[in-house]
mmCIF file of C-alpha atoms in Angstrom:
data_model
loop_
_atom_site.group_PDB
_atom_site.id
_atom_site.type_symbol
_atom_site.label_atom_id
_atom_site.label_comp_id
_atom_site.label_asym_id
_atom_site.label_seq_id
_atom_site.Cartn_x
_atom_site.Cartn_y
_atom_site.Cartn_z
ATOM 1 C CA UNK A 1 23.664 4.832 8.266
ATOM 2 C CA UNK A 2 21.032 4.311 6.814
ATOM 3 C CA UNK A 3 18.833 3.218 3.973
ATOM 4 C CA UNK A 4 15.611 4.942 3.235
ATOM 5 C CA UNK A 5 13.447 3.973 0.107
ATOM 6 C CA UNK A 6 10.871 5.166 -1.872
ATOM 7 C CA UNK A 7 7.706 3.607 -3.507
ATOM 8 C CA UNK A 8 4.949 4.144 -5.808
ATOM 9 C CA UNK A 9 3.884 7.680 -6.996
ATOM 10 C CA UNK A 10 6.134 9.037 -3.951
ATOM 11 C CA UNK A 11 9.638 7.436 -6.181
ATOM 12 C CA UNK A 12 8.209 9.343 -9.150
ATOM 13 C CA UNK A 13 7.324 12.057 -7.198
ATOM 14 C CA UNK A 14 10.328 12.433 -5.418
ATOM 15 C CA UNK A 15 12.503 10.970 -9.277
ATOM 16 C CA UNK A 16 14.312 8.530 -6.355
ATOM 17 C CA UNK A 17 13.824 5.109 -5.299
ATOM 18 C CA UNK A 18 16.267 5.055 -3.078
ATOM 19 C CA UNK A 19 19.373 6.334 -0.927
ATOM 20 C CA UNK A 20 21.932 6.339 1.967
ATOM 21 C CA UNK A 21 22.299 9.209 4.517
ATOM 22 C CA UNK A 22 24.371 9.060 7.509
ATOM 23 C CA UNK A 23 21.533 9.659 10.289
ATOM 24 C CA UNK A 24 21.325 12.984 11.337
ATOM 25 C CA UNK A 25 21.831 13.495 15.479
ATOM 26 C CA UNK A 26 19.069 15.464 16.134
ATOM 27 C CA UNK A 27 16.914 12.262 14.241
ATOM 28 C CA UNK A 28 15.306 9.821 16.958
ATOM 29 C CA UNK A 29 12.032 8.062 15.465
ATOM 30 C CA UNK A 30 9.754 8.272 12.055
ATOM 31 C CA UNK A 31 8.160 11.770 12.684
ATOM 32 C CA UNK A 32 11.990 13.317 13.008
ATOM 33 C CA UNK A 33 12.929 11.501 9.657
ATOM 34 C CA UNK A 34 10.004 13.204 7.726
ATOM 35 C CA UNK A 35 11.148 16.477 9.301
ATOM 36 C CA UNK A 36 14.319 16.387 8.307
ATOM 37 C CA UNK A 37 13.545 15.327 4.943
ATOM 38 C CA UNK A 38 10.401 17.897 4.539
ATOM 39 C CA UNK A 39 12.817 20.180 4.912
ATOM 40 C CA UNK A 40 14.883 19.711 2.171
ATOM 41 C CA UNK A 41 12.743 21.451 -0.311
ATOM 42 C CA UNK A 42 9.239 22.202 -1.631
ATOM 43 C CA UNK A 43 9.308 19.222 -3.908
ATOM 44 C CA UNK A 44 9.942 16.979 -0.629
ATOM 45 C CA UNK A 45 8.199 18.881 1.697
ATOM 46 C CA UNK A 46 4.698 18.728 0.045
ATOM 47 C CA UNK A 47 5.431 14.464 -1.272
ATOM 48 C CA UNK A 48 5.470 14.445 2.532
ATOM 49 C CA UNK A 49 3.560 16.772 4.087
ATOM 50 C CA UNK A 50 1.638 16.355 7.337
ATOM 51 C CA UNK A 51 -1.921 15.278 6.665
ATOM 52 C CA UNK A 52 -1.074 13.129 3.118
ATOM 53 C CA UNK A 53 -1.966 8.881 3.503
ATOM 54 C CA UNK A 54 1.377 7.559 3.785
ATOM 55 C CA UNK A 55 2.218 4.335 4.960
ATOM 56 C CA UNK A 56 6.026 4.366 6.374
ATOM 57 C CA UNK A 57 7.844 0.986 7.287
ATOM 58 C CA UNK A 58 11.126 -0.096 9.601
ATOM 59 C CA UNK A 59 12.860 -2.773 8.132
ATOM 60 C CA UNK A 60 9.715 -4.398 7.053
ATOM 61 C CA UNK A 61 7.657 -3.875 9.644
ATOM 62 C CA UNK A 62 4.504 -1.092 9.373
ATOM 63 C CA UNK A 63 5.812 1.461 11.538
ATOM 64 C CA UNK A 64 3.875 4.870 13.273
ATOM 65 C CA UNK A 65 4.888 8.560 13.943
ATOM 66 C CA UNK A 66 6.515 7.372 17.126
ATOM 67 C CA UNK A 67 9.222 4.347 16.021
ATOM 68 C CA UNK A 68 12.785 4.497 16.880
ATOM 69 C CA UNK A 69 15.108 4.825 14.035
ATOM 70 C CA UNK A 70 18.640 3.771 14.129
ATOM 71 C CA UNK A 71 21.670 3.922 12.151
ATOM 72 C CA UNK A 72 21.416 0.319 9.915
ATOM 73 C CA UNK A 73 17.673 0.933 9.657
ATOM 74 C CA UNK A 74 16.073 0.011 6.252
ATOM 75 C CA UNK A 75 12.446 3.031 6.843
ATOM 76 C CA UNK A 76 10.722 2.898 3.761
ATOM 77 C CA UNK A 77 8.149 6.017 2.958
ATOM 78 C CA UNK A 78 4.798 4.108 0.430
ATOM 79 C CA UNK A 79 1.300 5.361 -0.104
ATOM 80 C CA UNK A 80 -1.816 3.413 0.746
ATOM 81 C CA UNK A 81 -1.397 -0.283 -0.955
ATOM 82 C CA UNK A 82 -3.532 -1.341 -3.962
ATOM 83 C CA UNK A 83 -2.749 -4.422 -4.572
ATOM 84 C CA UNK A 84 -5.286 -7.694 -5.033
ATOM 85 C CA UNK B 1 6.130 -22.253 -0.647
ATOM 86 C CA UNK B 2 2.993 -21.294 0.700
ATOM 87 C CA UNK B 3 3.929 -17.376 -0.257
ATOM 88 C CA UNK B 4 4.875 -15.844 -4.207
ATOM 89 C CA UNK B 5 5.506 -12.731 -5.349
ATOM 90 C CA UNK B 6 5.979 -13.290 -9.386
ATOM 91 C CA UNK B 7 6.029 -12.016 -12.762
ATOM 92 C CA UNK B 8 5.014 -15.267 -14.381
ATOM 93 C CA UNK B 9 1.782 -16.788 -14.530
ATOM 94 C CA UNK B 10 0.247 -19.049 -12.218
ATOM 95 C CA UNK B 11 -2.320 -22.226 -12.964
ATOM 96 C CA UNK B 12 -4.958 -22.732 -10.656
ATOM 97 C CA UNK B 13 -4.982 -26.251 -11.221
ATOM 98 C CA UNK B 14 -1.115 -27.299 -10.260
ATOM 99 C CA UNK B 15 -1.825 -24.790 -7.419
ATOM 100 C CA UNK B 16 -4.535 -26.895 -6.033
ATOM 101 C CA UNK B 17 -2.977 -30.012 -6.458
ATOM 102 C CA UNK B 18 -0.018 -29.383 -4.611
ATOM 103 C CA UNK B 19 -2.053 -28.165 -1.543
ATOM 104 C CA UNK B 20 -3.870 -31.463 -1.978
ATOM 105 C CA UNK B 21 -1.379 -33.428 -3.007
ATOM 106 C CA UNK B 22 -0.598 -36.746 -0.422
ATOM 107 C CA UNK B 23 -3.089 -34.933 2.450
ATOM 108 C CA UNK B 24 -5.909 -37.330 3.013
ATOM 109 C CA UNK B 25 -7.649 -34.997 4.911
ATOM 110 C CA UNK B 26 -8.604 -32.478 3.183
ATOM 111 C CA UNK B 27 -12.550 -32.508 2.527
ATOM 112 C CA UNK B 28 -12.564 -28.519 1.152
ATOM 113 C CA UNK B 29 -10.200 -26.384 -1.025
ATOM 114 C CA UNK B 30 -11.420 -22.387 -1.495
ATOM 115 C CA UNK B 31 -9.363 -20.859 -4.074
ATOM 116 C CA UNK B 32 -10.396 -16.722 -5.734
ATOM 117 C CA UNK B 33 -8.383 -15.445 -8.634
ATOM 118 C CA UNK B 34 -8.145 -11.536 -9.189
ATOM 119 C CA UNK B 35 -7.911 -10.459 -12.989
ATOM 120 C CA UNK B 36 -7.242 -7.067 -14.568
ATOM 121 C CA UNK B 37 -10.545 -5.389 -16.014
ATOM 122 C CA UNK B 38 -10.455 -3.414 -18.842
ATOM 123 C CA UNK B 39 -12.520 -0.334 -17.276
ATOM 124 C CA UNK B 40 -11.409 1.158 -13.834
ATOM 125 C CA UNK B 41 -13.052 4.507 -12.168
ATOM 126 C CA UNK B 42 -15.050 5.118 -15.579
ATOM 127 C CA UNK B 43 -11.679 5.096 -17.896
ATOM 128 C CA UNK B 44 -10.421 1.998 -20.609
ATOM 129 C CA UNK B 45 -7.461 0.627 -19.068
ATOM 130 C CA UNK B 46 -4.571 -0.655 -21.274
ATOM 131 C CA UNK B 47 -2.078 -1.814 -18.778
ATOM 132 C CA UNK B 48 -1.430 -2.542 -15.906
ATOM 133 C CA UNK B 49 1.729 -1.910 -13.559
ATOM 134 C CA UNK B 50 2.344 -3.641 -10.218
ATOM 135 C CA UNK B 51 4.910 -2.671 -8.417
ATOM 136 C CA UNK B 52 6.001 -4.125 -4.904
ATOM 137 C CA UNK B 53 8.668 -4.068 -1.891
ATOM 138 C CA UNK B 54 10.890 -7.033 -2.519
ATOM 139 C CA UNK B 55 11.516 -8.387 1.102
ATOM 140 C CA UNK B 56 8.897 -6.830 3.069
ATOM 141 C CA UNK B 57 6.270 -7.342 0.485
ATOM 142 C CA UNK B 58 6.842 -11.111 0.868
ATOM 143 C CA UNK B 59 7.154 -11.063 4.762
ATOM 144 C CA UNK B 60 3.620 -8.957 4.876
ATOM 145 C CA UNK B 61 1.944 -12.292 3.192
ATOM 146 C CA UNK B 62 3.790 -14.654 5.112
ATOM 147 C CA UNK B 63 1.995 -13.136 8.427
ATOM 148 C CA UNK B 64 -1.519 -12.169 6.163
ATOM 149 C CA UNK B 65 -1.349 -16.426 6.313
ATOM 150 C CA UNK B 66 -0.247 -17.071 9.718
ATOM 151 C CA UNK B 67 -3.029 -15.059 11.047
ATOM 152 C CA UNK B 68 -5.398 -17.432 9.278
ATOM 153 C CA UNK B 69 -4.200 -19.838 10.524
ATOM 154 C CA UNK B 70 -4.030 -18.845 13.911
ATOM 155 C CA UNK B 71 -7.998 -17.769 13.413
ATOM 156 C CA UNK B 72 -9.159 -21.163 11.368
ATOM 157 C CA UNK B 73 -8.300 -24.426 11.531
ATOM 158 C CA UNK B 74 -6.980 -25.000 8.195
ATOM 159 C CA UNK B 75 -4.683 -27.527 6.345
ATOM 160 C CA UNK B 76 -2.921 -25.160 4.306
ATOM 161 C CA UNK B 77 -2.372 -22.710 2.109
ATOM 162 C CA UNK B 78 -1.356 -20.828 -1.287
ATOM 163 C CA UNK B 79 -0.450 -17.091 -1.920
ATOM 164 C CA UNK B 80 0.215 -15.949 -5.339
ATOM 165 C CA UNK B 81 0.621 -11.851 -6.453
ATOM 166 C CA UNK B 82 1.992 -10.790 -10.058
ATOM 167 C CA UNK B 83 4.022 -8.048 -10.771
ATOM 168 C CA UNK B 84 5.220 -5.756 -13.405
ATOM 169 C CA UNK B 85 2.851 -5.125 -16.362
ATOM 170 C CA UNK B 86 0.125 -7.649 -17.044
ATOM 171 C CA UNK B 87 -2.857 -7.092 -19.444
ATOM 172 C CA UNK B 88 -6.772 -6.828 -19.257
ATOM 173 C CA UNK B 89 -7.888 -10.526 -18.985
ATOM 174 C CA UNK B 90 -4.715 -11.628 -16.783
ATOM 175 C CA UNK B 91 -4.529 -13.165 -13.612
ATOM 176 C CA UNK B 92 -3.350 -11.048 -11.119
ATOM 177 C CA UNK B 93 -3.851 -12.762 -7.835
ATOM 178 C CA UNK B 94 -4.413 -16.402 -6.545
ATOM 179 C CA UNK B 95 -5.490 -17.481 -2.830
ATOM 180 C CA UNK B 96 -5.834 -21.106 -2.023
ATOM 181 C CA UNK B 97 -6.848 -22.495 1.295
ATOM 182 C CA UNK B 98 -7.681 -25.846 1.543
ATOM 183 C CA UNK B 99 -9.197 -27.366 5.595
ATOM 184 C CA UNK B 100 -11.295 -29.833 6.865
ATOM 185 C CA UNK B 101 -14.340 -28.631 6.209
ATOM 186 C CA UNK B 102 -15.872 -25.538 3.903
ATOM 187 C CA UNK B 103 -16.803 -22.675 6.440
ATOM 188 C CA UNK B 104 -13.206 -22.203 7.414
ATOM 189 C CA UNK B 105 -12.014 -23.007 4.245
ATOM 190 C CA UNK B 106 -14.285 -20.088 2.648
ATOM 191 C CA UNK B 107 -13.979 -17.913 5.378
ATOM 192 C CA UNK B 108 -9.594 -17.773 5.548
ATOM 193 C CA UNK B 109 -9.395 -17.049 1.874
ATOM 194 C CA UNK B 110 -11.702 -14.545 2.242
ATOM 195 C CA UNK B 111 -9.790 -13.162 5.151
ATOM 196 C CA UNK B 112 -6.759 -13.653 2.877
ATOM 197 C CA UNK B 113 -7.529 -10.992 0.257
ATOM 198 C CA UNK B 114 -9.336 -8.999 2.762
ATOM 199 C CA UNK B 115 -6.228 -8.562 4.511
ATOM 200 C CA UNK B 116 -3.990 -8.926 1.360
ATOM 201 C CA UNK B 117 -5.741 -5.850 -0.011
ATOM 202 C CA UNK B 118 -5.258 -3.686 2.849
ATOM 203 C CA UNK B 119 -1.365 -4.823 4.386
ATOM 204 C CA UNK B 120 0.478 -6.126 1.592
ATOM 205 C CA UNK B 121 2.629 -3.339 0.246
ATOM 206 C CA UNK B 122 1.203 -3.722 -3.709
ATOM 207 C CA UNK B 123 0.653 -0.486 -5.713
ATOM 208 C CA UNK B 124 -1.547 -0.687 -9.284
ATOM 209 C CA UNK B 125 -0.354 2.097 -11.668
ATOM 210 C CA UNK B 126 -3.242 1.956 -14.890
ATOM 211 C CA UNK B 127 -1.728 3.131 -18.538
ATOM 212 C CA UNK B 128 -5.582 4.662 -19.802
ATOM 213 C CA UNK B 129 -5.867 6.839 -22.882
ATOM 214 C CA UNK B 130 -5.874 10.076 -19.973
ATOM 215 C CA UNK B 131 -2.254 8.820 -19.595
ATOM 216 C CA UNK B 132 -1.092 6.979 -16.949
ATOM 217 C CA UNK B 133 -2.184 7.361 -13.378
ATOM 218 C CA UNK B 134 -1.991 5.773 -10.158
ATOM 219 C CA UNK B 135 -4.779 3.936 -8.565
ATOM 220 C CA UNK B 136 -5.892 5.281 -4.986
ATOM 221 C CA UNK B 137 -6.527 3.420 -2.099
ATOM 222 C CA UNK B 138 -10.207 2.297 -2.126
ATOM 223 C CA UNK B 139 -12.392 3.067 1.512
ATOM 224 C CA UNK B 140 -14.669 0.022 0.803
ATOM 225 C CA UNK B 141 -11.129 -2.279 1.188
ATOM 226 C CA UNK B 142 -10.626 -0.874 4.574
ATOM 227 C CA UNK B 143 -14.207 -1.660 5.066
ATOM 228 C CA UNK B 144 -13.613 -5.396 4.775
ATOM 229 C CA UNK B 145 -10.063 -6.015 6.052
ATOM 230 C CA UNK B 146 -11.772 -4.683 9.598
ATOM 231 C CA UNK B 147 -15.089 -7.048 9.403
ATOM 232 C CA UNK B 148 -12.130 -9.391 10.769
ATOM 233 C CA UNK B 149 -10.749 -7.208 13.376
ATOM 234 C CA UNK B 150 -12.371 -8.648 16.406
ATOM 235 C CA UNK B 151 -11.284 -13.136 16.523
ATOM 236 C CA UNK B 152 -13.905 -15.059 14.078
ATOM 237 C CA UNK B 153 -13.152 -18.557 15.169
ATOM 238 C CA UNK B 154 -16.607 -18.515 16.299
ATOM 239 C CA UNK B 155 -18.383 -16.822 13.200
ATOM 240 C CA UNK B 156 -16.607 -19.411 11.421
#
């Protein structure tokens, strides 16, 4: 299982703040997880589509598309940050 | 505690006192406070709601403070960022740096703010007469943070 979190506008667009999901066998990386989630339907496709300015963190560290995702990880998707 | 994320307000005088307390080496205190404006991008802002990523946000702020400590000879620093619902005039963020001399304290303070704005997971949502809207990240913030991309001990 992995935990996936969504923040800010992405959370609102998806109507979901977090979920636990069984890591699909073919998902090995952040890019793979993103593609897996996009396959859920139009809302997910449009919220996570390539070219959108999205950040991903794995276990609280900013990740790249090639960052590995393993069982037990916490993966977060969020828009560019706007604090301060 | 050098890094705090909280809903409540903060008192800069108390935070500076805490950093200076019993430290006779401190010769410079540099600080920055960010506050809520009532207008942003042409719209009146009634309230501002700040969201964060509990766990990662604190960790990111701690890493930014550690980075400042590695770049400049500062004695200590405090970073406080508020979350939840805020109104115009409210304080949002506080950075205080104490050091022996002003140059390094000023530089580290500005660096902390520039990095915080582009690296710490916070998101602002504004409530305006035209409706709610998420604030977009600004390219100018990336430019400000990029200034620090090369080691700047010499420039401090």
